[in-house]
C-alpha positions as a printed NumPy array, in Angstrom:
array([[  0.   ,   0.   ,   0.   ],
       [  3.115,   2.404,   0.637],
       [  4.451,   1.513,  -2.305],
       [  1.171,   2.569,  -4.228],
       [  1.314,   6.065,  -2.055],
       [  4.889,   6.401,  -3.317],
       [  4.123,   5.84 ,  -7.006],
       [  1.35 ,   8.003,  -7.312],
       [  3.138,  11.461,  -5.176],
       [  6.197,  10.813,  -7.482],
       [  3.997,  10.893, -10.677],
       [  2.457,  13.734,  -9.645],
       [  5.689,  15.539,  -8.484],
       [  6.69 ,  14.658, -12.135],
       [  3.896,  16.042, -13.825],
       [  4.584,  19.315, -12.168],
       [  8.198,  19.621, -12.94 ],
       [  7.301,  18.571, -17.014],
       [  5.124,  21.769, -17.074],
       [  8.45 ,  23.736, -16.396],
       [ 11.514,  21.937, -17.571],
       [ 11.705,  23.874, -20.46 ],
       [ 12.686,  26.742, -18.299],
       [ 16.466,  25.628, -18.265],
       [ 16.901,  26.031, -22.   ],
       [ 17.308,  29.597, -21.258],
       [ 20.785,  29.009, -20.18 ],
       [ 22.118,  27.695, -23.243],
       [ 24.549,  29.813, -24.905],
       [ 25.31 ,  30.253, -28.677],
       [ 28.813,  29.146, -30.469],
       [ 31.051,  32.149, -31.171],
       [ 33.76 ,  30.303, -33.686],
       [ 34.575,  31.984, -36.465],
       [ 32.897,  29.34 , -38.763],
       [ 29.475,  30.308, -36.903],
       [ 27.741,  32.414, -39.259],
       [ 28.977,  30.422, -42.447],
       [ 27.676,  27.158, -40.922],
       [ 24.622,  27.83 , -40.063],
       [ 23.555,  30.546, -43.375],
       [ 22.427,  27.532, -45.761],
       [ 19.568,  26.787, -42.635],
       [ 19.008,  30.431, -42.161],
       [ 17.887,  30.58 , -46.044],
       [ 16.222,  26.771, -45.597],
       [ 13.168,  28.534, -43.672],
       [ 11.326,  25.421, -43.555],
       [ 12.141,  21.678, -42.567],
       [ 10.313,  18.302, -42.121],
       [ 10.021,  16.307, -38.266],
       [  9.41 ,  13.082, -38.393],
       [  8.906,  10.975, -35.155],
       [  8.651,   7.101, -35.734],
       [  9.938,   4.209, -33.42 ],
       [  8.17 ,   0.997, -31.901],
       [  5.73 ,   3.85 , -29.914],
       [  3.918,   4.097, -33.658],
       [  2.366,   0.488, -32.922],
       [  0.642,   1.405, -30.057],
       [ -0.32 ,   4.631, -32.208],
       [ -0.782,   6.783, -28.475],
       [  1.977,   9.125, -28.777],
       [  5.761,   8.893, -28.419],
       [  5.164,   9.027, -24.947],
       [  3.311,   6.1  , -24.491],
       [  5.001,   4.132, -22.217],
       [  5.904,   6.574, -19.395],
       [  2.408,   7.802, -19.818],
       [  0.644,   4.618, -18.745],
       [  3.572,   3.343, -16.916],
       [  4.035,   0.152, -19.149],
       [  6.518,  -2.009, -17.346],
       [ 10.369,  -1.315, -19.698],
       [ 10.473,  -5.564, -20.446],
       [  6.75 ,  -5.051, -21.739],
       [  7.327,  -2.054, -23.663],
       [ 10.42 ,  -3.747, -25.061],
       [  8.582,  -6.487, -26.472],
       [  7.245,  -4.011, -29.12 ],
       [ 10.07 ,  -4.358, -31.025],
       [  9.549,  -8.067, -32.434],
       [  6.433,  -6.314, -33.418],
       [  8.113,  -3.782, -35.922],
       [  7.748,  -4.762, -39.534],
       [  7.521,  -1.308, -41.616],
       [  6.736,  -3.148, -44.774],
       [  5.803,  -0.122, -46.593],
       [  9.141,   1.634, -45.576],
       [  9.936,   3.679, -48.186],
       [ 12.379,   6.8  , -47.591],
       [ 12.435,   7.945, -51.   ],
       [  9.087,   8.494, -50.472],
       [  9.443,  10.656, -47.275],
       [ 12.149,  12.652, -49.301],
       [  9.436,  12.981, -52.309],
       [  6.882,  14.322, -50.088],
       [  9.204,  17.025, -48.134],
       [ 10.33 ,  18.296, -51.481],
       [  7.208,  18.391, -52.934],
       [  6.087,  20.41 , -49.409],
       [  8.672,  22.858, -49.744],
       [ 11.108,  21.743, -47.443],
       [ 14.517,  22.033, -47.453],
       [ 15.357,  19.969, -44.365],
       [ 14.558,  17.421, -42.915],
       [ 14.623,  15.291, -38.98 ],
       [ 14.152,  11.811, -38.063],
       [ 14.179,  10.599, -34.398],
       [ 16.977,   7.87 , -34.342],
       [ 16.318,   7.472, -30.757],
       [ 14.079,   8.995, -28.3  ],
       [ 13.074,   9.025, -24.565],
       [ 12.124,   5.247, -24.747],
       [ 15.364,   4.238, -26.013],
       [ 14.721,   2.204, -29.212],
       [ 17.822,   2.922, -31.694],
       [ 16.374,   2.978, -35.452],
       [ 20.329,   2.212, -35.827],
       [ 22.658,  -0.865, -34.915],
       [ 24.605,  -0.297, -31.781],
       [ 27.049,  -2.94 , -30.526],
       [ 26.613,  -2.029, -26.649],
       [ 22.492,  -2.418, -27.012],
       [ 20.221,  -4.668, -28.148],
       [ 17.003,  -3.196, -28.461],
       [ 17.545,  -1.528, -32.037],
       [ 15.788,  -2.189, -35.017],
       [ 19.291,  -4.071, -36.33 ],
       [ 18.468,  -6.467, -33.271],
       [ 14.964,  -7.086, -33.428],
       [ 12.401,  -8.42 , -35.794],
       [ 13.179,  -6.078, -38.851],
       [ 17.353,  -6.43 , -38.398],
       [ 17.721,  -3.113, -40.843],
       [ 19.582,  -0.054, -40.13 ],
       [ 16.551,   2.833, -41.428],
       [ 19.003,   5.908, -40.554],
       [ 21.34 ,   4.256, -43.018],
       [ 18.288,   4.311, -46.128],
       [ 16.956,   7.852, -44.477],
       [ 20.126,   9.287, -45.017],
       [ 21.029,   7.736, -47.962],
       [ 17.338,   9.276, -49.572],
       [ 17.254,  12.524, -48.058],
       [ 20.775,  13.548, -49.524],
       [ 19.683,  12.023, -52.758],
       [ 16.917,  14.232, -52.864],
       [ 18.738,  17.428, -52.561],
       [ 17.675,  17.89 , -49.194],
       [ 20.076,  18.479, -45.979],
       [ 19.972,  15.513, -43.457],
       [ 19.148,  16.065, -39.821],
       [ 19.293,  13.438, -36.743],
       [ 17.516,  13.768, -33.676],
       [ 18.578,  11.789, -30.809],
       [ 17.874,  11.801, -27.213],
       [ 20.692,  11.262, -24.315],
       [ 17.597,  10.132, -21.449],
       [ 16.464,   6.966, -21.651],
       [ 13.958,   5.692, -19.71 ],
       [ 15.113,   2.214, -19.18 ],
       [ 17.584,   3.605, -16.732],
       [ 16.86 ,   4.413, -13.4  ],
       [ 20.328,   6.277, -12.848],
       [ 17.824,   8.728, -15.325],
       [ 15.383,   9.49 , -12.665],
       [ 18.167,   9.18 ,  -9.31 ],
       [ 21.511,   9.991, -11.281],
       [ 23.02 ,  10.058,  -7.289],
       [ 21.532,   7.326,  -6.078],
       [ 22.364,   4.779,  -9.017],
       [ 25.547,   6.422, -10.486],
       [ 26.674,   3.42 , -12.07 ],
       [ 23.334,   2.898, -13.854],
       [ 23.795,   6.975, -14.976],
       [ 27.013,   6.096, -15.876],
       [ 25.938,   3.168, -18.477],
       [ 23.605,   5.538, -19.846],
       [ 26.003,   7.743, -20.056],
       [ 28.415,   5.425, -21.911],
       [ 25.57 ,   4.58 , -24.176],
       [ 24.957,   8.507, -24.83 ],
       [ 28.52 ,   9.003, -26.405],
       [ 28.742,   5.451, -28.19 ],
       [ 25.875,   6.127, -29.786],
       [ 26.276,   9.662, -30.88 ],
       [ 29.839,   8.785, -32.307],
       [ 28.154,   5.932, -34.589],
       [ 25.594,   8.614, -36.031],
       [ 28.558,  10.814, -36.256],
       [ 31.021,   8.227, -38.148],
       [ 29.221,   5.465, -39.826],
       [ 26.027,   7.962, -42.229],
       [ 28.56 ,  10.65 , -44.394],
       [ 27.851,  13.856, -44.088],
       [ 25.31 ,  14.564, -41.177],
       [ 24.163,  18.691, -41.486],
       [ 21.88 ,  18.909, -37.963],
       [ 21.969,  17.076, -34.761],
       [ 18.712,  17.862, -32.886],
       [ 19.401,  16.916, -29.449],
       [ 16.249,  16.433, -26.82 ],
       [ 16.147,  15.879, -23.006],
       [ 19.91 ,  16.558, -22.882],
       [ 20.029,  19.369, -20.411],
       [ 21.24 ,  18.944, -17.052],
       [ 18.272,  20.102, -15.203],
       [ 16.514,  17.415, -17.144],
       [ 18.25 ,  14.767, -15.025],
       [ 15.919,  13.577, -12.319],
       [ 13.216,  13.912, -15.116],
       [ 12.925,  17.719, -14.427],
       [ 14.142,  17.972, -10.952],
       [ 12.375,  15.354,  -8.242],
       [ 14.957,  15.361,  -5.326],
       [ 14.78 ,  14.198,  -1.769],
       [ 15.387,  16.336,   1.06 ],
       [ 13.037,  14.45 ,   3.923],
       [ 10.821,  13.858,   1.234],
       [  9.676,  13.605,  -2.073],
       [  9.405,  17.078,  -3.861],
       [  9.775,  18.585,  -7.241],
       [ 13.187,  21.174,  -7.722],
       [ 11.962,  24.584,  -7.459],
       [ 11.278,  26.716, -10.979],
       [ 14.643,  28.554, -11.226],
       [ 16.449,  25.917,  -9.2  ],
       [ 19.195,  23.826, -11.014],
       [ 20.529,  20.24 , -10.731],
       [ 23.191,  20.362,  -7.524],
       [ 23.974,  16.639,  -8.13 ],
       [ 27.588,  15.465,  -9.379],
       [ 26.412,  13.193, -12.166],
       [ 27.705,  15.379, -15.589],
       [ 26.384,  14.192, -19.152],
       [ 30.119,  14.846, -20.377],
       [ 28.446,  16.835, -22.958],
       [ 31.613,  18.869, -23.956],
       [ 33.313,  15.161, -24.873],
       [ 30.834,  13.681, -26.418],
       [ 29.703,  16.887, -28.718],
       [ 33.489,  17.998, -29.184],
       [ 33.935,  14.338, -30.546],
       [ 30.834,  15.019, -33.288],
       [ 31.911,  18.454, -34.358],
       [ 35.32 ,  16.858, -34.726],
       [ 34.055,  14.062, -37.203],
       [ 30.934,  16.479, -38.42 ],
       [ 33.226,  19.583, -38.296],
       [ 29.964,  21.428, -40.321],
       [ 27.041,  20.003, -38.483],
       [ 24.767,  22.528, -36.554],
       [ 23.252,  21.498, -33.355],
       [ 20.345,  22.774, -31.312],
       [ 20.545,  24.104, -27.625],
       [ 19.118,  21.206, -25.554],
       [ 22.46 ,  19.552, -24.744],
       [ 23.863,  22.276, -22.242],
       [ 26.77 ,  23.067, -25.118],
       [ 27.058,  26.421, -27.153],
       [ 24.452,  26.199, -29.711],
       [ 24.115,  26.988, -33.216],
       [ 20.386,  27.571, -33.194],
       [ 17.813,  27.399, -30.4  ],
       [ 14.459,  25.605, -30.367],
       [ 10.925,  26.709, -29.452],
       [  8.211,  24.141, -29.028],
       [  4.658,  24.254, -29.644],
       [  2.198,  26.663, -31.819],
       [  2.117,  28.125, -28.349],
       [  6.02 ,  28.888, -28.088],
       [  5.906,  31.564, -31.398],
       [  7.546,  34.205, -29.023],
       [  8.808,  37.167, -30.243],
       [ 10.993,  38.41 , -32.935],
       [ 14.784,  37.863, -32.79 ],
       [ 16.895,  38.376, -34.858],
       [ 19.938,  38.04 , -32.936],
       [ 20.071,  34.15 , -32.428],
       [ 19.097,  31.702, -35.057],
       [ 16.125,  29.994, -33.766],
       [ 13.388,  27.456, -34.927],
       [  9.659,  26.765, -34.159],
       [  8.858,  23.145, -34.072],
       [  5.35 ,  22.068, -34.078],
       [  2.937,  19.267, -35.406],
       [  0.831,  18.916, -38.38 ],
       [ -1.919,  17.632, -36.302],
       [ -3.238,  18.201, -33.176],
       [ -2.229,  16.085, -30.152],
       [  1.011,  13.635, -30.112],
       [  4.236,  13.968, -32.349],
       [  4.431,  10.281, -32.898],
       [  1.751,   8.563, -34.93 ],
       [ -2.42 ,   9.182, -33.81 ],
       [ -4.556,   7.437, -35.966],
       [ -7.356,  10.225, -36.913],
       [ -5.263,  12.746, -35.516],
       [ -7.415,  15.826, -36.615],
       [ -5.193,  17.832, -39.279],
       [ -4.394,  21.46 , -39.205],
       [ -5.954,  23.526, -41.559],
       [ -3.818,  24.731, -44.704],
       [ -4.726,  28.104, -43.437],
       [ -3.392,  27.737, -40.414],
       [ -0.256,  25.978, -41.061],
       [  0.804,  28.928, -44.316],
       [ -0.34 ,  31.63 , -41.211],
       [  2.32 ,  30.11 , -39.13 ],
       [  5.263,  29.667, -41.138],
       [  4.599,  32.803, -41.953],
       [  4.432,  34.738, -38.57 ],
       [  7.683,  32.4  , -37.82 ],
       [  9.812,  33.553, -40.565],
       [  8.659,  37.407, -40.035],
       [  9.706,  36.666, -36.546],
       [ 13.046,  35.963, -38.601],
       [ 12.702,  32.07 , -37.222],
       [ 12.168,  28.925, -38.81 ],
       [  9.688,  26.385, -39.149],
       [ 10.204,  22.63 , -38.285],
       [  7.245,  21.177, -38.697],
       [  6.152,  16.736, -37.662],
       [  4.356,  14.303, -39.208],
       [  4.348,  10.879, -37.193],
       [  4.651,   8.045, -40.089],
       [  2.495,   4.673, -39.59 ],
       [  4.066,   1.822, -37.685],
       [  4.226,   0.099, -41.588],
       [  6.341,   3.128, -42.411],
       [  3.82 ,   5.057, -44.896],
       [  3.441,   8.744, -43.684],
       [  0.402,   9.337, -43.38 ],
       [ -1.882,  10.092, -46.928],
       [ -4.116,  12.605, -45.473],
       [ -0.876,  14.002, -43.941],
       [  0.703,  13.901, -46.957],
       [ -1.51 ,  15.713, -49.324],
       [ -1.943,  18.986, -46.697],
       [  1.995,  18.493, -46.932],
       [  1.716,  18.964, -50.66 ],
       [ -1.006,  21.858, -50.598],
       [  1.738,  23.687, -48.466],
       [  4.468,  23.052, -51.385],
       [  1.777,  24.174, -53.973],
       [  1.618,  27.367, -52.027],
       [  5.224,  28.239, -51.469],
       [  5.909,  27.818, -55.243],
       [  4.067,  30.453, -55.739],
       [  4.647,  32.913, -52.983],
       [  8.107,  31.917, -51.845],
       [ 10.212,  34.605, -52.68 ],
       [  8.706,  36.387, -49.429],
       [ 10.014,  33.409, -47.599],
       [ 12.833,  31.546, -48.463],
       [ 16.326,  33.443, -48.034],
       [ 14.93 ,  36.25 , -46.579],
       [ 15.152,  38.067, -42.859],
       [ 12.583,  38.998, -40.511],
       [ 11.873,  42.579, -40.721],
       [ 12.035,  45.783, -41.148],
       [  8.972,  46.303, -39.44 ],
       [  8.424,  44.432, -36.454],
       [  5.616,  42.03 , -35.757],
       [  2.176,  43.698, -35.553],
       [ -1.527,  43.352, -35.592],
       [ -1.224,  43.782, -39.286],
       [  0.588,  40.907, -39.891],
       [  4.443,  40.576, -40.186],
       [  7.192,  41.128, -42.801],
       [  9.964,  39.85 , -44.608],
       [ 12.726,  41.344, -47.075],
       [ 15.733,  40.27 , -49.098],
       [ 17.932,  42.625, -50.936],
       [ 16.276,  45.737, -52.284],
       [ 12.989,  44.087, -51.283],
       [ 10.525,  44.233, -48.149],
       [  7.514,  41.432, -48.342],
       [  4.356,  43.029, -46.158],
       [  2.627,  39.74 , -45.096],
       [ -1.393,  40.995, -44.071],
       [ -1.953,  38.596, -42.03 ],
       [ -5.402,  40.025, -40.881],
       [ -6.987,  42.608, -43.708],
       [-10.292,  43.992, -42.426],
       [-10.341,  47.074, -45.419],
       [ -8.58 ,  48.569, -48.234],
       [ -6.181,  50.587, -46.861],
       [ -3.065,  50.048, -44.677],
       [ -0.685,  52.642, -42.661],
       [  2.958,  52.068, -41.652],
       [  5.942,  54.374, -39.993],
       [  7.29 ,  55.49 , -42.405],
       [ 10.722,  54.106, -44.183],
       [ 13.966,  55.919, -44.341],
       [ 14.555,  55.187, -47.767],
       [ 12.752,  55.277, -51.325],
       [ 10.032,  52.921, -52.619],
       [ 10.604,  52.762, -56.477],
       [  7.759,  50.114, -56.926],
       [  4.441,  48.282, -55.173],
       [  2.94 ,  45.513, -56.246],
       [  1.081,  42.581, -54.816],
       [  1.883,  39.261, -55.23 ],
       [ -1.369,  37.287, -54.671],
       [ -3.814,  39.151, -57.127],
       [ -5.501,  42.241, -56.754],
       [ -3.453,  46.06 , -57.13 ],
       [ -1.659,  47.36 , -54.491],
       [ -0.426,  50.867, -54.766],
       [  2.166,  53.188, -52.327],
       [  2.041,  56.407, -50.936],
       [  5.091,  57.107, -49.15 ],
       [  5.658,  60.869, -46.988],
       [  7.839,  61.809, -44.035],
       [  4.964,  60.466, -41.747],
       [  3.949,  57.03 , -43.138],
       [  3.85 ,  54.657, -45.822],
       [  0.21 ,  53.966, -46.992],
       [ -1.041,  50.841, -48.983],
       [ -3.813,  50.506, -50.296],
       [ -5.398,  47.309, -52.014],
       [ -7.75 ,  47.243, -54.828],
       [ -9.452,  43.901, -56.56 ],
       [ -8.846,  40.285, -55.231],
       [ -6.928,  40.052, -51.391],
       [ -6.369,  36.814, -49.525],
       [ -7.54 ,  36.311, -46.511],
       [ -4.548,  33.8  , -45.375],
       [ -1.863,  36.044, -46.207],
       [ -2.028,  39.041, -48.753],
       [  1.453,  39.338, -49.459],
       [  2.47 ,  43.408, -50.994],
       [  6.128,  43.506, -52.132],
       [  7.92 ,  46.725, -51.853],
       [ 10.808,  47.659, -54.15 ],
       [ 13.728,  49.913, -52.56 ],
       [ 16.405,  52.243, -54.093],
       [ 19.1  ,  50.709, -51.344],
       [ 19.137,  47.368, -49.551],
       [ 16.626,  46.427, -47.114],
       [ 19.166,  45.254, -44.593],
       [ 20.422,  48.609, -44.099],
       [ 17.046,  49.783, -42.481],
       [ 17.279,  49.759, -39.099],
       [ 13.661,  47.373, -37.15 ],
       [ 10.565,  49.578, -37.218],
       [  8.102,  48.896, -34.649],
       [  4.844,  48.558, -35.568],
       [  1.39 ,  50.265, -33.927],
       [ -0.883,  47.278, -32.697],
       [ -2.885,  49.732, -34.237],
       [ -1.59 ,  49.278, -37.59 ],
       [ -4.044,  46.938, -39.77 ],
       [ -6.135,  47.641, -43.168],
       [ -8.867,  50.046, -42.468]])
């Protein structure tokens, strides 16, 4: 009966300290080599890239965090690997389809929290090379997505939670320590054994992560404070393990979840937009439907709307957008999934010159919508038209030409006191998109903040 008491106040503890983990991503820091800028510029143009979480959790088809959600017992949950058979496996496929989406990028999960490798390991058996399908898929994911054009991209979780010395790193060092050891084998195999490898996307690597978000014991059970860090003496030996991968990936780029200087950082969530920054290369990853990031079936869809509105706002927030699909447990993403992947493609042909290789800016984020420029050109995105005509502070340079890009007229009236737009004929209400052409480069303009007041009259 204790036992039961225990199990329940510890869940709960942990359920509190999920809510804020995310707070100690803050203290990442960004890299400051001189290589910095030209390492990451090919992702700053990218603008958009393609998630994809699969493992043995897709059988169940309840999320990727299945088993720590309803507790299934680790030999249980490791049973669903003799249960893996992706018969419709096809990565030239997945390639196809993020091409055909628009994507430049793309992300598969090699590992996550649960600790099935989608790679061979020679320290662990419960990979897909030592289960029912024996095949390496990172091998043929790699070997489709750089066929395609596209940049490759690995995520991989340190935390596993087979490991107690996870959840009491202090209390079962040794166990933290074999996790540990598994950590930096595995991430030198991804490194050395796939070619060229352009992203790690690390997850659940931060210190303050350890304890599963901070459940200590001092007298009792409790969760760590918010703005209270790890005090323990268990380290990660990040700065090994990651100065071994930039040695044999001396390119790669790397996101700030591993407590390492960072080449980009990562929001999560629709709800994690944020603001505008343009001082640290950032992305916003999100799902395609609602609810889990691994494989629903039925999972409602997000509207094409929607999805265009925010990879919009992201990249006029000067971010960009990593957006998940969660292929079948066969290995097929997802038709329905697919085609809204392909309506998002059919868009960006058209309209993508206001998105790919382009900045956030110069006008800052506002009621009106957002904006974008490259070169000699600033990309108004009206986001939210409720008239015909629409005022902005005004621009320190000269507009030599107006013009919209999705139908209709736009003309320009530009004066000491405000640039005026106004739209004539056939506006979108998902984004009306008015380009402005400048005498001088747009870059030179220094951010313009934008009245909340500021939207077509």
């Amino acid at each position: 009966m204790k036992k039961l008491v225990f199990c329940s106040k510890f869940i709960w503890v942990l359920m509190i300290v999920l809510s804020v983990s995310s707070a100690a991503q803050a203290q990442n820091v960004m890299v400051s080599d001189d290589a910095a800028g030209a390492r990451i510029a090919w992702w700053r143009d990218a603008k958009f890239g393609l998630f994809m979480h699969w493992g043995v959790y897709s059988i169940p088809g309840r999320g990727e965090w299945v088993q720590w959600n309803e507790q299934i017992p680790v030999e249980d949950y490791a049973k669903l690997a003799q249960q893996f058979h992706p018969d419709h496996f096809d990565p030239d496929s997945w390639a196809a389809i993020a091409k055909a989406a628009g994507m430049k990028y793309t992300i598969l999960t090699t590992r996550h929290h649960d600790g099935f490798a989608l790679f061979d390991d020679p320290g662990n058996d419960f990979t897909t090379m030592k289960s029912a399908t024996h095949h390496d898929f990172v091998a043929d994911y790699v070997r489709s997505v750089r066929k395609a054009g596209l940049h490759v991209g690995l995520y991989y979780s340190p935390l596993d939670w087979r490991f107690p010395g996870f959840f009491f790193p202090d209390l079962y060092r040794a166990n933290a320590t074999q996790m540990r050891e598994q950590y930096h084998r595995q991430l030198n195999e991804l490194a050395s054994h796939y070619g060229k490898i352009d992203i790690l996307w690390f997850d659940g690597g931060e210190t303050d992560w350890l304890g599963f978000g901070g459940v200590e014991f001092k007298g009792r059970w409790q969760a760590r404070p918010a703005g209270e860090h790890y005090t323990g003496t268990f380290s990660w030996q990040h700065d090994q393990a990651i100065g071994n991968l930039r040695k044999l990936q001396p390119s790669i780029i790397i996101n700030n979840r591993a407590d390492v200087p960072a080449d980009f950082q990562s929001r999560e969530g629709d709800q994690a937009l944020g603001d505008f920054d343009n001082r640290h290369p950032w992305e916003l990853c999100t799902t395609l439907t609602e609810g889990a990031w691994g494989y629903q079936p039925n999972a409602k869809v997000k509207s094409l709307s929607d999805v265009i509105r925010l990879l919009v706002k992201t990249v006029g927030r000067d971010g960009n957008l990593l957006l998940n699909v969660g292929p079948r447990p066969d290995g097929e993403i997802d038709p329905v999934h697919a085609a809204r992947l392909r309506e998002i493609g059919d868009w960006l042909r058209k309209y993508g010159e206001s998105i790919y290789s382009t900045r956030g800016g110069p006008y800052l984020p506002g009621d009106f919508g957002v904006s974008t420029f490259r070169d000699k050109t600033i990309y108004l995105h009206i986001l939210n038209p409720t008239g015909k005509e629409l005022s902005l502070p005004p621009l320190p340079v000269k507009i030599l030409a107006c013009a919209t890009l999705t139908g209709g007229v736009a003309t320009c009236n530009q004066t000491g006191e405000d640039v005026k737009i106004t739209l004539r004929g056939n506006t979108t209400t998902v984004d009306t998109i008015v380009a402005l052409t400048l005498v001088s480069p747009a870059a030179e303009i220094k951010l313009i903040a934008t009245s909340t007041a500021n939207k077509l009259q």
